[in-house]
PDB file of C-alpha atoms and ligand atoms in Angstrom:
ATOM      1  CA  MET A   1      53.215 110.890 -26.060  1.00 88.00           C
ATOM      2  CA  PRO A   2      56.710 109.416 -26.443  1.00 88.00           C
ATOM      3  CA  PRO A   3      57.015 105.918 -27.977  1.00 88.00           C
ATOM      4  CA  ARG A   4      56.849 102.890 -25.651  1.00 94.00           C
ATOM      5  CA  LYS A   5      58.827 100.362 -27.631  1.00 97.00           C
ATOM      6  CA  ILE A   6      59.444  96.722 -26.851  1.00 97.00           C
ATOM      7  CA  THR A   7      61.333  94.350 -29.093  1.00 98.00           C
ATOM      8  CA  VAL A   8      59.319  91.189 -29.453  1.00 98.00           C
ATOM      9  CA  GLY A   9      60.179  87.881 -31.096  1.00 98.00           C
ATOM     10  CA  ALA A  10      58.023  85.039 -32.402  1.00 99.00           C
ATOM     11  CA  ALA A  11      60.127  81.890 -31.969  1.00 99.00           C
ATOM     12  CA  GLN A  12      58.542  79.405 -34.340  1.00 99.00           C
ATOM     13  CA  MET A  13      59.355  75.753 -33.728  1.00 98.00           C
ATOM     14  CA  GLY A  14      59.712  73.155 -36.438  1.00 98.00           C
ATOM     15  CA  PRO A  15      58.322  69.683 -35.848  1.00 98.00           C
ATOM     16  CA  ILE A  16      58.763  67.837 -32.549  1.00 98.00           C
ATOM     17  CA  SER A  17      58.450  64.078 -32.741  1.00 98.00           C
ATOM     18  CA  ALA A  18      56.792  61.929 -30.075  1.00 96.00           C
ATOM     19  CA  SER A  19      60.218  60.385 -29.527  1.00 97.00           C
ATOM     20  CA  ASP A  20      61.955  63.750 -28.823  1.00 98.00           C
ATOM     21  CA  ASP A  21      62.666  64.255 -25.133  1.00 97.00           C
ATOM     22  CA  ARG A  22      62.155  67.522 -23.222  1.00 98.00           C
ATOM     23  CA  ALA A  23      65.913  68.140 -23.026  1.00 97.00           C
ATOM     24  CA  SER A  24      66.258  68.243 -26.836  1.00 98.00           C
ATOM     25  CA  VAL A  25      63.304  70.636 -27.132  1.00 98.00           C
ATOM     26  CA  VAL A  26      64.607  72.904 -24.367  1.00 98.00           C
ATOM     27  CA  LYS A  27      67.976  73.017 -26.165  1.00 98.00           C
ATOM     28  CA  ARG A  28      66.216  74.357 -29.275  1.00 98.00           C
ATOM     29  CA  LEU A  29      64.312  76.928 -27.200  1.00 98.00           C
ATOM     30  CA  ILE A  30      67.576  78.115 -25.659  1.00 98.00           C
ATOM     31  CA  GLU A  31      69.065  78.527 -29.153  1.00 98.00           C
ATOM     32  CA  HIS A  32      66.092  80.748 -29.965  1.00 98.00           C
ATOM     33  CA  LEU A  33      66.736  82.833 -26.832  1.00 98.00           C
ATOM     34  CA  LYS A  34      70.382  83.329 -27.785  1.00 98.00           C
ATOM     35  CA  HIS A  35      69.407  84.592 -31.246  1.00 98.00           C
ATOM     36  CA  ALA A  36      66.747  86.737 -29.629  1.00 98.00           C
ATOM     37  CA  LYS A  37      69.416  88.298 -27.418  1.00 98.00           C
ATOM     38  CA  ASP A  38      71.475  89.142 -30.529  1.00 98.00           C
ATOM     39  CA  ARG A  39      68.413  90.982 -31.792  1.00 98.00           C
ATOM     40  CA  SER A  40      67.819  92.786 -28.462  1.00 98.00           C
ATOM     41  CA  CYS A  41      64.493  91.092 -27.713  1.00 98.00           C
ATOM     42  CA  ASP A  42      62.615  91.961 -24.520  1.00 98.00           C
ATOM     43  CA  LEU A  43      59.997  89.263 -25.013  1.00 98.00           C
ATOM     44  CA  VAL A  44      59.954  85.981 -26.961  1.00 98.00           C
ATOM     45  CA  VAL A  45      56.745  84.108 -27.759  1.00 99.00           C
ATOM     46  CA  PHE A  46      56.969  80.313 -28.077  1.00 99.00           C
ATOM     47  CA  PRO A  47      54.139  78.107 -29.469  1.00 98.00           C
ATOM     48  CA  GLU A  48      51.167  76.323 -27.904  1.00 98.00           C
ATOM     49  CA  LEU A  49      52.192  72.999 -26.245  1.00 98.00           C
ATOM     50  CA  THR A  50      55.798  73.893 -27.007  1.00 98.00           C
ATOM     51  CA  LEU A  51      57.491  71.058 -25.180  1.00 98.00           C
ATOM     52  CA  THR A  52      56.086  68.045 -27.020  1.00 98.00           C
ATOM     53  CA  THR A  53      54.612  66.834 -30.246  1.00 98.00           C
ATOM     54  CA  PHE A  54      51.007  67.996 -30.810  1.00 98.00           C
ATOM     55  CA  PHE A  55      49.687  64.907 -29.020  1.00 98.00           C
ATOM     56  CA  PRO A  56      45.909  65.698 -29.280  1.00 98.00           C
ATOM     57  CA  ARG A  57      46.096  64.358 -32.835  1.00 96.00           C
ATOM     58  CA  ASN A  58      46.409  60.845 -31.348  1.00 96.00           C
ATOM     59  CA  TYR A  59      43.943  58.718 -29.381  1.00 96.00           C
ATOM     60  CA  TYR A  60      45.595  57.149 -26.323  1.00 96.00           C
ATOM     61  CA  GLU A  61      44.068  54.079 -24.670  1.00 92.00           C
ATOM     62  CA  ASP A  62      46.899  53.946 -22.186  1.00 94.00           C
ATOM     63  CA  GLU A  63      46.609  56.754 -19.658  1.00 92.00           C
ATOM     64  CA  ALA A  64      50.295  56.537 -18.732  1.00 94.00           C
ATOM     65  CA  GLU A  65      51.223  57.195 -22.352  1.00 95.00           C
ATOM     66  CA  LEU A  66      49.046  60.328 -22.370  1.00 97.00           C
ATOM     67  CA  GLU A  67      50.259  61.577 -18.985  1.00 97.00           C
ATOM     68  CA  LYS A  68      53.852  61.750 -20.156  1.00 97.00           C
ATOM     69  CA  TYR A  69      52.939  64.811 -22.250  1.00 98.00           C
ATOM     70  CA  PHE A  70      51.835  66.795 -19.171  1.00 98.00           C
ATOM     71  CA  GLU A  71      54.002  68.916 -16.848  1.00 98.00           C
ATOM     72  CA  PRO A  72      53.164  68.531 -13.137  1.00 96.00           C
ATOM     73  CA  SER A  73      55.338  71.589 -12.376  1.00 96.00           C
ATOM     74  CA  LEU A  74      56.883  74.550 -14.163  1.00 97.00           C
ATOM     75  CA  PRO A  75      59.748  75.157 -14.081  1.00 97.00           C
ATOM     76  CA  SER A  76      60.540  71.454 -13.928  1.00 96.00           C
ATOM     77  CA  PRO A  77      64.002  69.899 -13.851  1.00 96.00           C
ATOM     78  CA  ALA A  78      63.860  69.642 -17.656  1.00 96.00           C
ATOM     79  CA  THR A  79      62.684  73.228 -18.254  1.00 98.00           C
ATOM     80  CA  GLN A  80      64.812  74.909 -15.546  1.00 98.00           C
ATOM     81  CA  PRO A  81      67.669  75.553 -18.036  1.00 98.00           C
ATOM     82  CA  LEU A  82      65.238  77.568 -20.190  1.00 98.00           C
ATOM     83  CA  PHE A  83      64.253  79.726 -17.218  1.00 98.00           C
ATOM     84  CA  ASP A  84      67.921  80.122 -16.183  1.00 98.00           C
ATOM     85  CA  THR A  85      69.002  81.173 -19.679  1.00 98.00           C
ATOM     86  CA  ALA A  86      66.139  83.653 -19.970  1.00 98.00           C
ATOM     87  CA  VAL A  87      67.187  85.280 -16.667  1.00 98.00           C
ATOM     88  CA  GLU A  88      70.831  85.307 -17.723  1.00 98.00           C
ATOM     89  CA  LEU A  89      69.966  86.967 -21.046  1.00 98.00           C
ATOM     90  CA  GLY A  90      67.303  89.246 -19.563  1.00 98.00           C
ATOM     91  CA  ILE A  91      64.498  88.058 -21.849  1.00 98.00           C
ATOM     92  CA  ALA A  92      60.871  87.503 -20.899  1.00 98.00           C
ATOM     93  CA  PHE A  93      58.927  84.711 -22.599  1.00 98.00           C
ATOM     94  CA  TYR A  94      55.511  83.162 -23.271  1.00 98.00           C
ATOM     95  CA  LEU A  95      55.479  79.371 -23.160  1.00 98.00           C
ATOM     96  CA  GLY A  96      52.616  76.994 -23.939  1.00 98.00           C
ATOM     97  CA  TYR A  97      52.541  73.596 -22.217  1.00 98.00           C
ATOM     98  CA  ALA A  98      50.197  70.831 -21.061  1.00 98.00           C
ATOM     99  CA  GLU A  99      49.500  71.482 -17.383  1.00 98.00           C
ATOM    100  CA  LYS A 100      48.631  68.789 -14.838  1.00 98.00           C
ATOM    101  CA  VAL A 101      47.633  70.309 -11.518  1.00 98.00           C
ATOM    102  CA  GLU A 102      46.137  69.238  -8.179  1.00 96.00           C
ATOM    103  CA  GLU A 103      43.425  71.681  -7.094  1.00 91.00           C
ATOM    104  CA  ALA A 104      41.098  71.119  -4.137  1.00 90.00           C
ATOM    105  CA  GLY A 105      42.168  67.489  -3.954  1.00 95.00           C
ATOM    106  CA  GLU A 106      41.433  66.784  -7.634  1.00 97.00           C
ATOM    107  CA  THR A 107      43.677  66.375 -10.648  1.00 97.00           C
ATOM    108  CA  HIS A 108      43.053  68.738 -13.573  1.00 98.00           C
ATOM    109  CA  HIS A 109      44.496  68.940 -17.066  1.00 98.00           C
ATOM    110  CA  TYR A 110      44.692  72.212 -18.966  1.00 98.00           C
ATOM    111  CA  ASN A 111      46.181  73.533 -22.188  1.00 98.00           C
ATOM    112  CA  THR A 112      48.112  76.364 -20.561  1.00 98.00           C
ATOM    113  CA  ALA A 113      50.511  79.210 -21.297  1.00 98.00           C
ATOM    114  CA  VAL A 114      52.612  81.269 -18.909  1.00 98.00           C
ATOM    115  CA  LEU A 115      54.145  84.709 -19.256  1.00 98.00           C
ATOM    116  CA  VAL A 116      57.534  84.733 -17.542  1.00 98.00           C
ATOM    117  CA  ASP A 117      59.247  88.055 -16.822  1.00 97.00           C
ATOM    118  CA  LYS A 118      62.935  88.893 -17.209  1.00 97.00           C
ATOM    119  CA  LYS A 119      63.592  87.746 -13.644  1.00 97.00           C
ATOM    120  CA  GLY A 120      62.191  84.276 -14.392  1.00 98.00           C
ATOM    121  CA  GLU A 121      58.963  84.853 -12.430  1.00 97.00           C
ATOM    122  CA  ILE A 122      55.627  83.651 -13.829  1.00 98.00           C
ATOM    123  CA  VAL A 123      53.638  86.896 -13.942  1.00 97.00           C
ATOM    124  CA  GLN A 124      50.535  85.572 -15.711  1.00 98.00           C
ATOM    125  CA  LYS A 125      48.989  82.210 -16.470  1.00 98.00           C
ATOM    126  CA  TYR A 126      46.268  81.451 -19.025  1.00 98.00           C
ATOM    127  CA  ARG A 127      44.323  78.214 -19.512  1.00 98.00           C
ATOM    128  CA  LYS A 128      42.833  77.754 -22.990  1.00 98.00           C
ATOM    129  CA  ILE A 129      39.132  78.524 -23.181  1.00 98.00           C
ATOM    130  CA  HIS A 130      38.187  77.618 -26.763  1.00 98.00           C
ATOM    131  CA  LEU A 131      39.080  73.920 -26.998  1.00 98.00           C
ATOM    132  CA  PRO A 132      38.504  72.678 -30.549  1.00 98.00           C
ATOM    133  CA  GLY A 133      37.872  69.171 -31.839  1.00 97.00           C
ATOM    134  CA  HIS A 134      35.982  66.296 -30.248  1.00 97.00           C
ATOM    135  CA  ALA A 135      36.022  64.134 -27.114  1.00 97.00           C
ATOM    136  CA  ASP A 136      35.114  60.819 -28.747  1.00 96.00           C
ATOM    137  CA  HIS A 137      37.471  58.451 -30.569  1.00 96.00           C
ATOM    138  CA  ARG A 138      37.153  58.858 -34.351  1.00 95.00           C
ATOM    139  CA  PRO A 139      39.401  56.182 -35.802  1.00 92.00           C
ATOM    140  CA  GLN A 140      37.982  56.777 -39.285  1.00 89.00           C
ATOM    141  CA  PHE A 141      40.129  59.935 -39.501  1.00 87.00           C
ATOM    142  CA  SER A 142      43.903  59.697 -39.905  1.00 81.00           C
ATOM    143  CA  VAL A 143      44.404  62.910 -37.905  1.00 87.00           C
ATOM    144  CA  GLN A 144      42.095  63.345 -34.915  1.00 94.00           C
ATOM    145  CA  HIS A 145      41.761  66.409 -32.689  1.00 96.00           C
ATOM    146  CA  LEU A 146      41.122  65.317 -29.110  1.00 97.00           C
ATOM    147  CA  GLU A 147      41.586  68.561 -27.163  1.00 98.00           C
ATOM    148  CA  LYS A 148      38.032  68.247 -25.820  1.00 98.00           C
ATOM    149  CA  ARG A 149      38.970  64.829 -24.417  1.00 98.00           C
ATOM    150  CA  TYR A 150      42.349  65.622 -22.902  1.00 98.00           C
ATOM    151  CA  PHE A 151      41.840  69.142 -21.483  1.00 98.00           C
ATOM    152  CA  GLU A 152      39.298  70.938 -19.327  1.00 98.00           C
ATOM    153  CA  LYS A 153      38.110  74.383 -20.352  1.00 98.00           C
ATOM    154  CA  GLY A 154      40.316  77.069 -18.830  1.00 98.00           C
ATOM    155  CA  ASN A 155      39.139  78.654 -15.585  1.00 97.00           C
ATOM    156  CA  LEU A 156      41.213  81.845 -15.517  1.00 98.00           C
ATOM    157  CA  GLY A 157      39.283  83.984 -18.012  1.00 98.00           C
ATOM    158  CA  PHE A 158      41.231  86.010 -20.563  1.00 98.00           C
ATOM    159  CA  PRO A 159      43.974  87.627 -18.489  1.00 94.00           C
ATOM    160  CA  VAL A 160      45.885  90.830 -19.140  1.00 98.00           C
ATOM    161  CA  THR A 161      48.783  92.069 -17.120  1.00 97.00           C
ATOM    162  CA  ARG A 162      50.966  95.162 -16.853  1.00 97.00           C
ATOM    163  CA  ALA A 163      54.407  94.259 -18.114  1.00 95.00           C
ATOM    164  CA  PHE A 164      57.200  95.758 -20.220  1.00 92.00           C
ATOM    165  CA  GLY A 165      55.718  99.243 -19.860  1.00 92.00           C
ATOM    166  CA  GLY A 166      52.394  98.207 -21.396  1.00 95.00           C
ATOM    167  CA  ILE A 167      49.390  95.900 -21.020  1.00 97.00           C
ATOM    168  CA  ILE A 168      49.823  92.373 -22.342  1.00 98.00           C
ATOM    169  CA  GLY A 169      47.049  89.812 -22.975  1.00 98.00           C
ATOM    170  CA  MET A 170      47.362  86.071 -23.535  1.00 98.00           C
ATOM    171  CA  CYS A 171      45.415  83.447 -25.438  1.00 98.00           C
ATOM    172  CA  ILE A 172      46.105  80.143 -27.175  1.00 98.00           C
ATOM    173  CA  CYS A 173      45.596  78.924 -30.747  1.00 98.00           C
ATOM    174  CA  ASN A 174      41.880  78.397 -31.467  1.00 98.00           C
ATOM    175  CA  ASP A 175      41.060  81.422 -29.266  1.00 98.00           C
ATOM    176  CA  ARG A 176      42.500  83.597 -32.063  1.00 98.00           C
ATOM    177  CA  ARG A 177      39.600  82.702 -34.373  1.00 98.00           C
ATOM    178  CA  TRP A 178      36.994  84.170 -31.986  1.00 98.00           C
ATOM    179  CA  ALA A 179      36.329  87.909 -32.060  1.00 98.00           C
ATOM    180  CA  GLU A 180      35.302  87.802 -28.395  1.00 98.00           C
ATOM    181  CA  THR A 181      38.810  86.761 -27.289  1.00 98.00           C
ATOM    182  CA  TYR A 182      40.419  89.948 -28.535  1.00 98.00           C
ATOM    183  CA  ARG A 183      37.528  92.197 -27.517  1.00 98.00           C
ATOM    184  CA  VAL A 184      37.479  91.022 -23.910  1.00 98.00           C
ATOM    185  CA  MET A 185      41.201  91.651 -23.566  1.00 98.00           C
ATOM    186  CA  ALA A 186      41.068  94.950 -25.472  1.00 98.00           C
ATOM    187  CA  MET A 187      38.362  96.073 -23.049  1.00 97.00           C
ATOM    188  CA  LYS A 188      40.816  95.361 -20.244  1.00 97.00           C
ATOM    189  CA  GLY A 189      43.287  97.611 -22.043  1.00 96.00           C
ATOM    190  CA  ALA A 190      45.439  95.024 -23.838  1.00 98.00           C
ATOM    191  CA  GLU A 191      47.976  96.704 -26.101  1.00 98.00           C
ATOM    192  CA  MET A 192      49.619  93.466 -27.198  1.00 98.00           C
ATOM    193  CA  ILE A 193      48.117  89.961 -27.355  1.00 98.00           C
ATOM    194  CA  VAL A 194      50.531  87.042 -27.454  1.00 98.00           C
ATOM    195  CA  LEU A 195      49.586  83.521 -28.491  1.00 99.00           C
ATOM    196  CA  GLY A 196      50.973  80.214 -29.648  1.00 98.00           C
ATOM    197  CA  TYR A 197      49.329  77.779 -32.056  1.00 98.00           C
ATOM    198  CA  ASN A 198      49.401  74.271 -33.538  1.00 98.00           C
ATOM    199  CA  THR A 199      47.180  74.331 -36.618  1.00 98.00           C
ATOM    200  CA  PRO A 200      46.947  71.064 -38.534  1.00 96.00           C
ATOM    201  CA  THR A 201      47.102  71.477 -42.314  1.00 96.00           C
ATOM    202  CA  ARG A 202      44.324  68.843 -42.463  1.00 91.00           C
ATOM    203  CA  PRO A 203      41.082  69.701 -40.617  1.00 88.00           C
ATOM    204  CA  PHE A 204      39.955  67.019 -38.158  1.00 85.00           C
ATOM    205  CA  TRP A 205      36.737  66.419 -40.128  1.00 84.00           C
ATOM    206  CA  ALA A 206      38.409  65.991 -43.549  1.00 83.00           C
ATOM    207  CA  GLU A 207      40.711  63.666 -45.391  1.00 81.00           C
ATOM    208  CA  HIS A 208      42.398  66.424 -47.391  1.00 85.00           C
ATOM    209  CA  ASP A 209      44.404  69.522 -46.485  1.00 89.00           C
ATOM    210  CA  ASN A 210      42.665  72.898 -46.206  1.00 91.00           C
ATOM    211  CA  PRO A 211      44.138  75.145 -48.925  1.00 92.00           C
ATOM    212  CA  GLN A 212      43.032  78.269 -47.026  1.00 95.00           C
ATOM    213  CA  SER A 213      44.564  77.402 -43.647  1.00 96.00           C
ATOM    214  CA  ASP A 214      47.455  79.916 -43.912  1.00 97.00           C
ATOM    215  CA  PHE A 215      45.086  82.613 -45.141  1.00 98.00           C
ATOM    216  CA  HIS A 216      42.617  82.014 -42.297  1.00 98.00           C
ATOM    217  CA  ASN A 217      45.419  82.087 -39.739  1.00 98.00           C
ATOM    218  CA  HIS A 218      46.508  85.560 -40.798  1.00 98.00           C
ATOM    219  CA  LEU A 219      42.983  86.776 -41.476  1.00 98.00           C
ATOM    220  CA  SER A 220      41.870  86.062 -37.902  1.00 98.00           C
ATOM    221  CA  MET A 221      44.956  87.571 -36.247  1.00 98.00           C
ATOM    222  CA  GLN A 222      45.038  90.655 -38.497  1.00 98.00           C
ATOM    223  CA  ALA A 223      41.329  91.293 -37.951  1.00 98.00           C
ATOM    224  CA  GLY A 224      41.760  90.839 -34.198  1.00 98.00           C
ATOM    225  CA  ALA A 225      44.636  93.325 -34.159  1.00 98.00           C
ATOM    226  CA  TYR A 226      42.912  95.972 -36.274  1.00 98.00           C
ATOM    227  CA  GLN A 227      39.449  95.734 -34.715  1.00 98.00           C
ATOM    228  CA  ASN A 228      40.926  96.041 -31.236  1.00 98.00           C
ATOM    229  CA  CYS A 229      43.892  98.336 -31.951  1.00 97.00           C
ATOM    230  CA  CYS A 230      46.482  96.052 -30.441  1.00 98.00           C
ATOM    231  CA  TRP A 231      49.643  94.262 -31.450  1.00 98.00           C
ATOM    232  CA  VAL A 232      49.225  90.519 -32.005  1.00 98.00           C
ATOM    233  CA  VAL A 233      52.134  88.094 -31.896  1.00 99.00           C
ATOM    234  CA  GLY A 234      51.241  84.572 -33.068  1.00 99.00           C
ATOM    235  CA  THR A 235      53.794  81.754 -32.986  1.00 99.00           C
ATOM    236  CA  ALA A 236      53.387  78.364 -34.647  1.00 98.00           C
ATOM    237  CA  LYS A 237      54.689  74.907 -34.167  1.00 98.00           C
ATOM    238  CA  ALA A 238      55.114  73.988 -37.806  1.00 98.00           C
ATOM    239  CA  GLY A 239      56.107  71.298 -40.282  1.00 98.00           C
ATOM    240  CA  ILE A 240      55.491  67.571 -40.540  1.00 97.00           C
ATOM    241  CA  GLU A 241      55.281  66.000 -37.079  1.00 97.00           C
ATOM    242  CA  ASP A 242      55.297  62.217 -37.155  1.00 94.00           C
ATOM    243  CA  GLY A 243      53.584  62.319 -40.560  1.00 94.00           C
ATOM    244  CA  ALA A 244      50.999  65.030 -39.731  1.00 95.00           C
ATOM    245  CA  GLY A 245      51.291  68.564 -41.133  1.00 96.00           C
ATOM    246  CA  LEU A 246      51.133  71.820 -39.155  1.00 98.00           C
ATOM    247  CA  ILE A 247      51.003  75.257 -40.770  1.00 98.00           C
ATOM    248  CA  GLY A 248      53.681  77.889 -40.101  1.00 98.00           C
ATOM    249  CA  GLY A 249      53.224  81.574 -40.837  1.00 98.00           C
ATOM    250  CA  SER A 250      54.136  82.889 -37.383  1.00 98.00           C
ATOM    251  CA  ALA A 251      53.580  86.629 -37.516  1.00 99.00           C
ATOM    252  CA  ILE A 252      53.930  89.917 -35.683  1.00 99.00           C
ATOM    253  CA  ILE A 253      50.985  92.161 -36.496  1.00 98.00           C
ATOM    254  CA  ALA A 254      50.625  95.880 -35.804  1.00 98.00           C
ATOM    255  CA  PRO A 255      47.445  97.594 -34.499  1.00 97.00           C
ATOM    256  CA  THR A 256      46.922  98.698 -38.113  1.00 97.00           C
ATOM    257  CA  GLY A 257      46.300  95.042 -38.982  1.00 98.00           C
ATOM    258  CA  GLU A 258      49.491  94.914 -41.041  1.00 98.00           C
ATOM    259  CA  ILE A 259      51.961  92.048 -40.732  1.00 98.00           C
ATOM    260  CA  VAL A 260      55.335  93.566 -39.876  1.00 98.00           C
ATOM    261  CA  ALA A 261      57.275  90.282 -39.684  1.00 98.00           C
ATOM    262  CA  GLN A 262      56.428  86.766 -40.824  1.00 98.00           C
ATOM    263  CA  CYS A 263      58.179  83.383 -40.795  1.00 98.00           C
ATOM    264  CA  MET A 264      58.945  81.980 -44.221  1.00 98.00           C
ATOM    265  CA  THR A 265      59.815  78.388 -43.259  1.00 98.00           C
ATOM    266  CA  ARG A 266      58.115  75.566 -41.376  1.00 98.00           C
ATOM    267  CA  ASP A 267      61.149  75.072 -39.169  1.00 98.00           C
ATOM    268  CA  ASP A 268      62.778  76.679 -36.132  1.00 98.00           C
ATOM    269  CA  GLU A 269      62.795  80.349 -37.147  1.00 98.00           C
ATOM    270  CA  LEU A 270      62.899  83.584 -35.176  1.00 98.00           C
ATOM    271  CA  ILE A 271      61.270  86.783 -36.385  1.00 98.00           C
ATOM    272  CA  THR A 272      61.451  90.035 -34.445  1.00 98.00           C
ATOM    273  CA  ALA A 273      59.986  93.518 -34.524  1.00 98.00           C
ATOM    274  CA  GLU A 274      60.163  96.704 -32.529  1.00 98.00           C
ATOM    275  CA  ALA A 275      56.601  97.231 -31.318  1.00 98.00           C
ATOM    276  CA  ASP A 276      55.511 100.663 -30.157  1.00 97.00           C
ATOM    277  CA  LEU A 277      52.759 100.071 -27.600  1.00 97.00           C
ATOM    278  CA  GLU A 278      51.907 103.751 -27.818  1.00 96.00           C
ATOM    279  CA  LEU A 279      50.508 103.077 -31.296  1.00 96.00           C
ATOM    280  CA  ALA A 280      47.931 100.751 -29.719  1.00 96.00           C
ATOM    281  CA  ARG A 281      46.908 103.366 -27.156  1.00 95.00           C
ATOM    282  CA  GLU A 282      46.699 106.120 -29.765  1.00 93.00           C
ATOM    283  CA  TRP A 283      44.543 104.084 -32.175  1.00 93.00           C
ATOM    284  CA  LYS A 284      42.318 102.808 -29.353  1.00 93.00           C
ATOM    285  CA  GLU A 285      41.709 106.347 -28.198  1.00 92.00           C
ATOM    286  CA  ASN A 286      41.086 107.805 -31.649  1.00 91.00           C
ATOM    287  CA  LEU A 287      40.107 105.270 -34.304  1.00 89.00           C
ATOM    288  CA  LEU A 288      37.600 103.223 -32.298  1.00 92.00           C
ATOM    289  CA  ASN A 289      37.281 104.823 -28.869  1.00 95.00           C
ATOM    290  CA  PHE A 290      35.220 102.081 -27.226  1.00 96.00           C
ATOM    291  CA  GLU A 291      33.837 104.410 -24.557  1.00 96.00           C
ATOM    292  CA  ASN A 292      32.298 106.821 -27.083  1.00 96.00           C
ATOM    293  CA  ASN A 293      31.275 104.403 -29.788  1.00 96.00           C
ATOM    294  CA  ARG A 294      30.377 100.941 -28.504  1.00 97.00           C
ATOM    295  CA  GLU A 295      26.591 100.437 -28.406  1.00 97.00           C
ATOM    296  CA  ILE A 296      26.339  97.769 -25.753  1.00 97.00           C
ATOM    297  CA  GLU A 297      22.543  97.622 -25.562  1.00 97.00           C
ATOM    298  CA  ASP A 298      22.600  96.103 -29.055  1.00 97.00           C
ATOM    299  CA  TYR A 299      25.226  93.492 -28.222  1.00 97.00           C
ATOM    300  CA  GLN A 300      23.349  91.549 -25.517  1.00 96.00           C
ATOM    301  CA  ILE A 301      22.789  88.470 -27.681  1.00 96.00           C
ATOM    302  CA  ILE A 302      26.540  87.861 -27.674  1.00 95.00           C
ATOM    303  CA  THR A 303      26.628  86.911 -23.991  1.00 95.00           C
ATOM    304  CA  GLN A 304      23.082  85.552 -23.725  1.00 96.00           C
ATOM    305  CA  GLN A 305      23.385  82.674 -26.184  1.00 96.00           C
ATOM    306  CA  ALA A 306      26.119  80.615 -27.796  1.00 96.00           C
ATOM    307  CA  GLY A 307      24.259  79.339 -30.877  1.00 97.00           C
ATOM    308  CA  ILE A 308      22.249  80.812 -33.728  1.00 96.00           C
ATOM    309  CA  THR A 309      18.550  81.756 -33.659  1.00 94.00           C
ATOM    310  CA  PRO A 310      17.418  82.573 -37.218  1.00 94.00           C
ATOM    311  CA  PRO A 311      14.084  84.361 -37.779  1.00 95.00           C
ATOM    312  CA  GLU A 312      10.939  82.151 -38.122  1.00 91.00           C
TER     313      GLU A 312
HETATM  314  N1  CDV B 401      45.358  73.731 -31.546  1.00 86.04           N
HETATM  315  C1  CDV B 401      44.269  74.327 -32.061  1.00 86.04           C
HETATM  316  O1  CDV B 401      43.504  74.960 -31.339  1.00 86.04           O
HETATM  317  N2  CDV B 401      44.055  74.157 -33.378  1.00 86.04           N
HETATM  318  C2  CDV B 401      42.897  74.691 -34.056  1.00 86.04           C
HETATM  319  C3  CDV B 401      42.447  73.822 -35.196  1.00 86.04           C
HETATM  320  C4  CDV B 401      41.956  72.502 -34.726  1.00 86.04           C
HETATM  321  C5  CDV B 401      41.351  74.496 -36.011  1.00 86.04           C
HETATM  322  C6  CDV B 401      43.173  76.094 -34.592  1.00 86.04           C
HETATM  323  O2  CDV B 401      42.302  76.967 -34.400  1.00 86.04           O
HETATM  324  O3  CDV B 401      44.182  76.325 -35.244  1.00 86.04           O
END
């Protein structure tokens, strides 16, 4: 089969302070798109919750203060220039943001990402399923992780969509640590999985940084790529945000599990790679071949229980 190549970019963002407005962030995203155009990108992947500081690290008493991090519409007046530039340059993009939405007369809050095609149309939306952290206030920790308080679990499953001549899947940050995330999308034919992340250098249960956090980031994405024969593009928001550290290490990973491009800074940095989606199809068909080799009768425990049942 002939190659099916797309040029993909991971547009890592350096820190965004709580005092930075949307316009200043969008300006940085547009700079990324311009560089991506110079490198002939078809698709650019931005981080999780791209438009603001990683606010779930803070406990907010004042609801109005929390609400200012959410987008009631997308595109919004502030993000319209990003959509316009992407159309002008002919680049598709993945964007993570905090979504506030009215559904069936109720207000909902999700940690969301959209896939926007080269015409500026949202072709796929994903709402984060694996929400890490805690819902209760834990003032004893300098860095909290309140995703379970501020967001509802996503209600759109793990979506894949036909785009750019292939099949693209979406997830967000903590999802990348769960084998099931990749498998579900691979079983829907995903040839490339795109994701954004905000990974604190200090775990929410500790008062010291995790020395393995960069290693675990790559380990989970490389394993997901190899075990499911798909490309994985993971993009960080990185650096010291208002005194709290976030890892970098944004990476483009081939279906072989190898990293083909990786960010070296914890700042705004674009990496790109030419990804042949045909490689994913070929490896899926030959190396693993789910249809011939998966033994589903022995996997039932995976969907029947969440926890662990050790022998008596
Ligand atoms: N934003 C995240 O989902 N962060 C988690 C941390 C809390 C472990 C992550 O998996 O990187």
